[in-house]
Coordinates of N, CA, C and O in Angstrom, one line a residue:
M295 N 42.4 83.7 92.6 CA 43.4 85.1 91.8 C 42.6 85.6 90.7 O 42.1 85.3 90.3
E296 N 42.3 86.8 91.2 CA 42.1 87.8 90.2 C 42.7 87.9 88.7 O 43.6 87.4 88.8
G297 N 41.4 88.2 87.8 CA 42.1 87.8 86.4 C 43.3 89.3 86.2 O 42.5 90.3 86.9
K298 N 44.0 89.2 85.7 CA 45.1 90.5 85.1 C 44.5 91.2 83.6 O 43.7 90.7 82.9
A299 N 44.5 92.6 83.9 CA 44.3 93.3 82.8 C 44.9 92.5 81.9 O 46.5 92.7 81.7
R300 N 44.7 92.4 80.5 CA 44.8 92.2 78.9 C 45.0 93.2 78.1 O 43.6 93.3 78.1
P301 N 45.8 92.5 77.2 CA 45.6 93.7 76.0 C 44.5 93.0 75.5 O 44.2 92.4 74.9
P302 N 43.7 94.6 75.0 CA 42.1 94.2 73.7 C 43.2 93.4 72.0 O 44.1 93.3 72.3
A303 N 42.4 92.5 72.4 CA 42.8 92.1 70.8 C 41.4 91.3 70.3 O 40.1 91.2 71.1
T304 N 41.4 91.8 68.8 CA 40.4 91.7 67.9 C 40.1 90.0 67.8 O 41.7 89.3 67.2
P305 N 39.0 89.0 67.2 CA 38.8 88.0 66.8 C 40.2 87.7 65.5 O 40.8 86.9 65.9
A306 N 40.5 88.7 64.9 CA 41.7 88.6 63.4 C 43.2 88.3 64.7 O 44.0 87.5 63.9
E307 N 43.2 89.2 65.3 CA 44.6 89.2 65.8 C 44.4 87.8 66.8 O 46.2 87.3 67.0
A308 N 43.3 86.8 67.1 CA 43.8 85.8 68.1 C 44.0 85.0 67.2 O 45.2 84.1 67.7
R309 N 43.3 85.1 66.1 CA 43.6 83.6 64.5 C 45.4 83.9 64.5 O 45.3 83.2 64.5
A310 N 45.7 84.9 64.5 CA 47.0 85.1 64.4 C 47.4 84.1 65.1 O 48.6 84.1 64.8
A311 N 47.4 84.8 66.2 CA 48.3 84.6 67.5 C 48.3 82.9 67.3 O 49.2 82.4 67.9
M312 N 47.1 82.3 67.1 CA 47.0 80.9 67.3 C 47.3 80.4 65.9 O 48.3 79.5 66.0
D313 N 47.9 81.1 64.6 CA 48.4 80.4 63.9 C 50.1 80.2 63.8 O 50.7 79.6 64.1
G314 N 49.9 81.4 64.5 CA 51.9 81.2 65.0 C 52.0 80.6 65.8 O 53.2 79.3 65.4
L315 N 51.4 80.3 66.8 CA 51.4 78.8 68.1 C 51.2 77.9 67.0 O 52.2 76.8 67.5
I316 N 50.3 77.5 66.2 CA 50.7 76.1 65.7 C 52.0 76.2 64.9 O 52.4 75.1 64.8
A317 N 52.4 76.9 63.8 CA 53.4 76.9 63.5 C 54.5 76.7 64.2 O 55.3 75.9 63.8
T318 N 55.0 77.6 65.2 CA 56.0 77.1 66.1 C 55.9 75.5 66.7 O 56.7 75.3 66.7
S319 N 54.4 75.3 66.9 CA 54.4 73.7 67.5 C 54.7 72.6 66.5 O 55.2 72.1 66.7
L320 N 54.4 72.7 65.4 CA 54.7 72.1 64.1 C 56.2 71.6 63.9 O 57.1 70.9 64.4
V321 N 56.7 73.1 64.3 CA 58.5 72.9 64.0 C 59.0 72.4 65.8 O 59.8 71.6 65.1
A322 N 58.4 73.1 66.8 CA 58.5 71.3 68.2 C 58.5 70.4 67.9 O 59.3 69.4 68.1
Q323 N 57.6 70.0 67.3 CA 57.2 68.7 67.1 C 58.2 67.9 66.4 O 58.7 66.3 66.5
H324 N 58.8 68.5 65.2 CA 59.8 67.8 64.8 C 61.1 67.8 65.4 O 61.8 66.9 65.0
A325 N 61.3 69.2 66.5 CA 62.5 68.5 66.8 C 62.2 67.5 68.0 O 63.5 67.3 68.4
I326 N 61.4 67.5 68.8 CA 61.0 67.1 69.7 C 61.0 65.6 69.1 O 62.0 64.5 70.0
A327 N 60.5 65.2 67.7 CA 60.5 63.8 67.3 C 61.9 63.3 67.2 O 62.0 62.0 67.4
Q328 N 62.9 64.2 66.9 CA 64.4 64.0 66.1 C 64.8 63.5 67.4 O 65.8 62.6 67.8
R329 N 64.6 64.3 68.7 CA 64.9 64.2 70.0 C 65.1 62.6 70.4 O 66.1 62.0 70.9
L330 N 63.7 62.0 70.0 CA 62.7 60.7 70.2 C 63.8 59.6 69.4 O 63.5 58.2 69.7
G331 N 64.2 59.9 68.6 CA 64.9 59.2 67.2 C 63.4 58.8 66.7 O 63.6 57.7 66.0
L332 N 62.7 59.7 66.1 CA 61.5 59.1 65.9 C 61.0 60.1 64.5 O 61.7 61.2 64.8
N333 N 60.0 60.4 63.9 CA 59.7 61.3 63.1 C 58.3 61.9 63.4 O 57.6 61.5 64.4
V334 N 58.0 63.1 63.0 CA 57.0 63.2 63.7 C 55.3 62.0 63.3 O 54.7 62.4 64.1
T335 N 55.1 61.8 62.1 CA 54.2 60.8 62.0 C 54.3 60.0 63.4 O 53.5 59.8 63.4
D336 N 55.6 59.4 63.6 CA 56.0 58.5 64.4 C 55.3 59.1 66.1 O 54.6 58.3 66.6
L337 N 55.8 60.2 65.8 CA 55.4 60.6 67.0 C 53.8 61.1 67.4 O 53.2 61.1 68.9
T338 N 53.3 61.7 66.4 CA 51.8 61.8 66.3 C 51.2 60.6 67.0 O 50.2 60.5 67.5
C339 N 51.4 59.0 66.0 CA 50.8 58.3 66.5 C 51.4 57.8 67.6 O 50.1 57.0 68.6
M340 N 52.4 58.1 68.0 CA 52.5 57.4 70.0 C 51.7 58.7 70.8 O 51.0 57.8 71.9
G341 N 51.0 59.8 70.7 CA 50.2 60.9 71.1 C 48.7 59.8 71.3 O 48.6 59.7 72.0
H342 N 48.6 59.5 69.8 CA 47.5 59.0 70.0 C 47.2 57.6 70.7 O 46.6 56.9 71.6
V343 N 48.3 56.9 70.8 CA 48.4 55.4 71.5 C 48.1 55.5 72.7 O 47.4 55.3 73.7
L344 N 49.7 57.1 73.3 CA 49.0 57.2 74.8 C 47.7 57.5 75.3 O 47.2 57.8 76.1
G345 N 47.3 58.4 74.3 CA 45.7 59.0 74.5 C 44.6 57.7 74.8 O 43.6 58.0 75.3
A346 N 45.1 56.8 74.0 CA 44.1 55.6 73.7 C 44.4 54.4 75.0 O 44.0 53.3 75.0
A347 N 44.9 55.0 75.9 CA 45.4 54.0 77.1 C 44.8 53.4 77.5 O 44.7 51.6 77.6
S348 N 43.4 53.5 77.6 CA 42.2 52.6 78.2 C 41.4 51.8 77.8 O 41.2 50.9 77.6
A349 N 41.8 52.0 76.2 CA 41.2 51.4 75.5 C 42.1 51.7 74.2 O 41.7 52.0 72.8
P350 N 43.4 50.8 74.4 CA 43.7 50.4 73.4 C 43.3 50.2 71.4 O 42.5 50.0 71.5
L351 N 44.3 51.4 70.6 CA 43.8 51.2 69.2 C 44.6 49.7 68.6 O 45.6 49.5 68.9
T352 N 43.5 49.5 67.6 CA 44.1 48.6 66.1 C 44.7 49.7 65.5 O 44.3 50.6 65.3
A353 N 45.7 49.3 64.9 CA 46.3 49.7 63.9 C 45.4 50.2 62.5 O 45.9 51.5 62.3
G354 N 44.3 49.9 62.5 CA 43.1 50.5 61.2 C 42.7 52.3 62.1 O 42.5 52.7 61.3
E355 N 42.6 52.0 63.2 CA 41.8 53.2 64.3 C 43.2 54.2 64.5 O 43.0 54.9 64.0
L356 N 44.5 53.4 64.5 CA 45.3 54.5 64.6 C 45.5 55.1 63.5 O 46.1 56.2 63.0
A357 N 45.5 54.4 62.1 CA 45.3 55.1 61.0 C 44.6 56.0 60.5 O 45.0 56.9 60.1
Q358 N 42.9 55.9 61.3 CA 41.8 56.7 61.1 C 42.8 58.2 61.6 O 42.5 59.3 61.2
R359 N 43.0 57.6 62.8 CA 43.1 59.2 63.9 C 44.6 60.2 63.4 O 44.5 61.2 63.6
A360 N 45.2 59.3 62.7 CA 46.8 59.8 62.4 C 46.4 60.3 61.2 O 47.3 61.0 60.1
N361 N 45.5 59.8 60.1 CA 45.3 60.6 58.4 C 46.4 59.6 58.1 O 46.7 60.3 57.1
V362 N 46.7 58.5 58.2 CA 47.4 57.6 57.2 C 47.1 56.4 56.7 O 46.1 56.0 57.2
T363 N 47.8 55.8 55.7 CA 47.1 54.3 55.3 C 47.3 53.0 56.3 O 48.5 53.2 56.9
T364 N 46.7 52.0 56.5 CA 47.4 50.9 57.1 C 48.4 50.4 56.7 O 49.4 49.9 57.5
G365 N 48.6 51.3 55.4 CA 49.9 50.4 55.5 C 51.5 50.9 55.6 O 52.5 50.6 56.1
A366 N 50.9 52.1 55.9 CA 52.0 53.3 56.3 C 51.5 53.3 57.8 O 52.7 53.1 58.5
V367 N 50.7 52.6 58.4 CA 50.1 52.7 60.0 C 51.8 51.4 60.4 O 51.6 51.4 61.7
T368 N 51.8 50.6 59.7 CA 51.9 49.3 59.6 C 53.6 49.7 59.6 O 54.7 49.4 60.5
G369 N 54.5 50.7 59.2 CA 55.6 51.1 59.2 C 56.0 51.9 60.3 O 57.4 51.9 61.0
V370 N 55.1 52.7 60.8 CA 54.9 53.2 61.5 C 55.1 52.8 63.3 O 56.3 52.3 64.1
V371 N 53.9 51.6 63.4 CA 54.1 50.7 64.4 C 55.7 49.8 64.7 O 55.7 49.6 65.5
N372 N 56.0 49.6 63.1 CA 57.4 48.4 63.4 C 58.6 49.7 64.0 O 58.9 49.2 64.7
R373 N 58.2 51.1 63.5 CA 59.4 51.8 63.9 C 59.4 52.2 65.5 O 60.2 52.1 65.8
L374 N 58.4 52.4 66.0 CA 57.6 52.7 67.6 C 58.1 51.1 67.9 O 58.7 51.3 69.1
E375 N 57.9 50.3 67.4 CA 58.1 48.8 68.5 C 59.1 49.2 68.4 O 60.0 48.5 69.2
S376 N 60.3 49.2 67.7 CA 61.7 48.9 67.1 C 62.6 49.5 68.2 O 63.5 49.6 68.7
A377 N 62.4 51.2 68.5 CA 62.2 52.1 69.3 C 61.7 51.7 70.7 O 62.3 52.5 71.7
G378 N 61.4 50.6 71.0 CA 60.5 50.6 72.3 C 59.8 51.4 72.9 O 59.6 51.3 73.9
F379 N 58.6 52.0 72.2 CA 57.7 52.4 72.8 C 56.0 52.3 72.7 O 55.5 52.6 73.9
V380 N 56.6 50.9 71.8 CA 55.0 50.2 72.0 C 55.1 48.7 71.6 O 56.1 48.7 71.2
E381 N 54.2 48.3 71.7 CA 53.9 46.5 71.7 C 52.5 46.2 70.7 O 51.8 47.0 71.1
R382 N 53.0 45.4 70.3 CA 51.3 44.8 69.5 C 51.2 43.6 70.8 O 51.5 42.5 71.2
R383 N 49.6 43.9 71.1 CA 48.8 42.5 71.6 C 47.6 42.6 71.4 O 47.0 43.1 70.9
A384 N 47.5 41.3 71.2 CA 46.3 40.5 70.5 C 45.0 40.6 71.7 O 44.8 41.3 72.7
D385 N 44.1 41.0 70.5 CA 43.0 41.8 71.6 C 42.4 40.5 72.2 O 41.8 39.4 71.6
P386 N 41.9 40.7 73.3 CA 41.0 39.5 74.3 C 39.7 39.3 73.2 O 39.7 38.1 74.0
A387 N 39.1 40.5 73.1 CA 38.0 40.1 72.5 C 38.0 38.8 70.9 O 36.7 38.9 70.6
D388 N 38.9 39.3 70.3 CA 39.3 38.7 69.2 C 40.5 38.5 68.3 O 41.4 39.5 68.4
R389 N 41.2 37.7 68.9 CA 42.7 37.1 69.2 C 43.0 37.7 67.3 O 44.6 36.8 67.3
R390 N 42.4 37.4 66.2 CA 43.3 38.0 65.1 C 42.9 39.2 65.3 O 44.2 39.3 64.1
R391 N 43.0 39.9 66.2 CA 43.0 41.1 65.9 C 44.1 41.9 66.9 O 44.4 41.1 68.0
V392 N 45.6 42.6 67.0 CA 45.8 43.1 67.5 C 45.5 44.7 68.0 O 45.3 45.0 67.3
R393 N 46.0 45.1 69.3 CA 45.9 46.7 69.7 C 47.3 46.9 70.0 O 48.2 45.8 70.0
I394 N 47.6 48.1 69.9 CA 49.0 48.8 69.6 C 48.6 49.5 71.6 O 48.0 50.2 71.4
V395 N 49.9 49.1 72.0 CA 50.0 49.5 74.3 C 51.2 50.2 73.9 O 52.6 49.4 73.2
A396 N 51.0 51.0 74.6 CA 52.3 51.6 74.7 C 53.2 51.1 76.0 O 53.0 50.3 76.7
R397 N 54.3 51.0 75.9 CA 55.2 49.6 76.5 C 55.2 51.1 78.0 O 55.2 52.1 78.0
D398 N 55.6 50.7 79.4 CA 56.3 51.3 80.3 C 56.7 52.1 80.4 O 56.7 53.1 81.4
T399 N 57.9 52.6 79.9 CA 58.8 53.4 79.7 C 58.4 54.3 78.7 O 59.7 55.3 78.9
A400 N 57.5 54.4 78.2 CA 57.1 55.3 77.0 C 56.3 56.6 77.4 O 57.3 58.0 77.1
N401 N 56.2 56.7 78.6 CA 55.5 57.8 79.0 C 56.6 58.4 79.8 O 56.9 59.7 79.7
R402 N 57.6 57.7 80.3 CA 58.8 58.0 81.2 C 59.9 59.1 79.9 O 60.2 60.1 80.1
R403 N 59.9 58.4 79.0 CA 60.6 58.8 78.0 C 60.4 60.2 77.2 O 60.9 61.2 76.9
L404 N 58.6 60.1 76.8 CA 58.5 61.3 76.8 C 58.1 62.3 77.5 O 58.6 63.7 76.9
Y405 N 58.1 62.1 78.7 CA 58.2 63.0 79.7 C 59.6 63.8 79.9 O 59.6 64.8 79.9
E406 N 60.2 62.9 80.1 CA 62.0 63.9 79.9 C 62.0 65.0 78.9 O 62.4 65.5 79.2
V407 N 61.6 65.1 78.1 CA 62.0 65.5 76.5 C 60.3 66.6 76.7 O 60.4 68.1 76.8
Y408 N 59.4 66.5 77.4 CA 58.0 67.3 77.2 C 58.0 67.9 78.5 O 57.6 69.4 78.7
E409 N 58.5 67.8 79.9 CA 58.3 67.9 80.9 C 58.7 69.2 81.3 O 58.5 70.7 81.8
P410 N 60.2 69.7 80.9 CA 60.4 71.2 80.6 C 59.5 72.4 80.0 O 59.5 73.0 80.8
F411 N 59.0 72.2 79.0 CA 58.1 73.1 78.5 C 56.5 73.0 79.3 O 56.3 73.8 79.7
Y412 N 56.4 71.9 80.0 CA 55.0 71.6 80.7 C 54.6 72.5 81.7 O 54.2 73.4 82.5
A413 N 56.4 72.5 82.4 CA 56.4 72.9 83.6 C 56.5 74.5 83.1 O 56.0 75.4 83.9
R414 N 57.2 75.2 82.4 CA 56.8 76.6 82.0 C 55.6 76.7 81.2 O 55.1 78.4 81.9
L415 N 54.7 76.2 81.0 CA 53.1 76.1 80.7 C 52.4 76.2 81.8 O 51.8 77.4 82.5
A416 N 53.1 75.8 83.3 CA 52.0 75.7 84.7 C 52.6 76.7 84.9 O 51.7 77.9 85.8
D417 N 53.7 77.4 84.6 CA 54.1 78.7 85.4 C 53.0 80.0 84.4 O 52.5 80.7 85.3
L418 N 52.7 79.7 83.3 CA 51.9 80.6 82.8 C 50.7 80.4 83.0 O 50.1 81.3 83.2
F419 N 50.3 79.4 83.1 CA 48.9 79.2 83.7 C 48.4 80.0 84.8 O 47.2 80.2 85.0
A420 N 49.9 79.6 85.8 CA 49.5 80.3 87.3 C 49.3 81.9 87.2 O 49.2 82.6 87.9
D421 N 49.4 82.4 85.4 CA 49.2 83.9 85.5 C 47.9 83.9 85.6 O 47.0 85.4 85.1
Y422 N 47.1 83.1 85.1 CA 45.3 83.3 84.9 C 44.5 82.8 85.9 O 45.1 81.8 86.6
S423 N 43.3 83.8 86.0 CA 42.4 82.7 87.2 C 41.9 81.6 86.9 O 42.1 81.3 85.4
P424 N 41.2 81.0 87.8 CA 40.2 79.9 87.0 C 39.4 79.8 86.3 O 39.3 79.5 85.2
D425 N 38.7 81.5 86.1 CA 37.7 81.6 85.7 C 38.6 82.1 83.9 O 37.9 81.2 82.7
E426 N 39.6 82.0 84.3 CA 40.2 82.7 82.5 C 40.9 81.0 81.8 O 40.9 81.1 80.9
I427 N 41.3 80.1 82.9 CA 41.9 79.3 82.3 C 40.4 78.3 81.6 O 40.6 77.3 81.0
A428 N 39.5 78.3 82.6 CA 38.1 77.9 82.6 C 38.1 78.2 80.8 O 37.6 77.2 79.8
V429 N 37.9 79.7 80.6 CA 37.5 80.4 79.2 C 38.8 79.7 78.2 O 38.7 79.2 77.3
L430 N 39.9 79.6 78.6 CA 40.8 79.4 77.6 C 40.6 77.4 77.5 O 41.1 77.1 75.9
G431 N 40.4 76.7 78.4 CA 40.4 75.4 78.4 C 39.2 75.3 77.1 O 38.6 74.2 76.6
D432 N 37.7 75.7 77.6 CA 36.7 75.5 76.8 C 36.4 76.3 75.3 O 36.6 75.0 74.0
W433 N 37.7 77.2 74.5 CA 38.1 77.7 73.8 C 38.8 76.4 72.8 O 38.4 76.3 71.7
L434 N 39.9 75.8 73.6 CA 40.7 75.2 72.8 C 40.2 73.9 72.6 O 40.6 73.3 71.7
T435 N 38.9 73.0 73.9 CA 38.4 72.5 73.1 C 37.4 71.9 71.8 O 37.2 71.2 71.4
R436 N 36.7 73.6 72.0 CA 35.9 73.6 71.0 C 36.8 73.9 70.0 O 36.6 73.2 68.5
A437 N 37.5 74.4 69.7 CA 38.5 75.3 68.2 C 38.9 73.5 67.9 O 39.0 73.2 66.9
G438 N 39.5 72.3 69.3 CA 40.0 71.3 68.6 C 38.6 70.5 67.7 O 38.7 69.9 66.9
G439 N 37.3 70.5 68.2 CA 36.3 70.0 67.6 C 35.6 70.7 66.0 O 36.0 70.1 65.8
L440 N 36.1 71.9 65.9 CA 35.9 72.6 64.6 C 37.2 71.9 63.7 O 36.4 71.4 62.9
M441 N 38.2 71.6 64.5 CA 39.0 71.3 63.2 C 38.9 69.7 62.7 O 38.9 69.7 62.0
T442 N 38.6 69.1 64.0 CA 38.3 67.7 64.0 C 36.9 67.5 62.7 O 37.1 67.2 61.7
T443 N 36.1 68.4 62.9 CA 35.0 68.2 61.8 C 35.3 68.7 60.5 O 35.3 67.9 59.5
Y444 N 36.4 69.7 60.5 CA 36.9 70.3 59.2 C 37.8 69.4 58.3 O 37.4 68.7 57.3
L445 N 38.4 68.5 59.6 CA 39.2 67.2 58.7 C 38.2 66.8 58.4 O 38.7 66.0 57.2
E446 N 37.5 65.7 59.0 CA 36.4 64.8 58.3 C 36.3 65.6 57.1 O 36.3 64.2 56.2
E447 N 35.1 66.8 56.9 CA 35.2 67.1 55.5 C 36.3 66.9 54.6 O 35.8 66.3 53.3
L448 N 36.9 67.3 55.0 CA 38.4 67.2 53.6 C 38.4 66.1 53.1 O 39.0 65.3 52.2
R449 N 38.3 64.4 54.9 CA 39.0 63.2 54.2 C 37.6 62.8 53.3 O 38.1 62.3 52.1
E450 N 36.2 63.5 53.3 CA 35.4 63.1 53.0 C 35.5 63.6 51.4 O 34.6 62.6 50.4
Q451 N 36.0 64.6 51.1 CA 35.8 65.3 49.7 C 37.5 64.3 49.1 O 37.6 65.1 48.0
G452 N 38.4 63.9 49.8 CA 39.3 63.2 49.0 C 40.6 64.3 49.5 O 41.2 64.0 48.4
D453 N 40.1 65.4 49.5 CA 41.6 66.4 49.7 C 42.4 66.2 51.0 O 43.4 66.9 50.7
A454 N 42.1 65.6 51.9 CA 43.3 65.5 53.0 C 43.3 64.0 52.9 O 43.0 62.9 52.8

């Protein structure tokens, strides 16, 4: 598929569009979390748990990724466990440590809420050529890396 003609945009206009997307995404995450009976921090942590499925996270690792204290993450894991999303499992390498693992039903429950939006994204991607999608993927990956680095800098400064 050939790429379509796109309206011109300056970096400032693209950044403003990204800021709008981020703001809308934050509001949407609140609505999605509420639909699932969670809060946004719980939903964020659930995303990290699912993303680490092949190497389940410890509570400390989850706290680091979500930028919350280990005490706060204990409450998060308790709520996720009570809601049936995760379970604690002993670490096979160190039985004193526990890993946070998504329950089999967690993916299905999240899929039910996210899939209508993901279907719309698939339709949107269909409007782009493979080369354009490659650029989008590259840009999003690199921008995410920049945000991760910046967040780490903020944490080191004690401001985040």
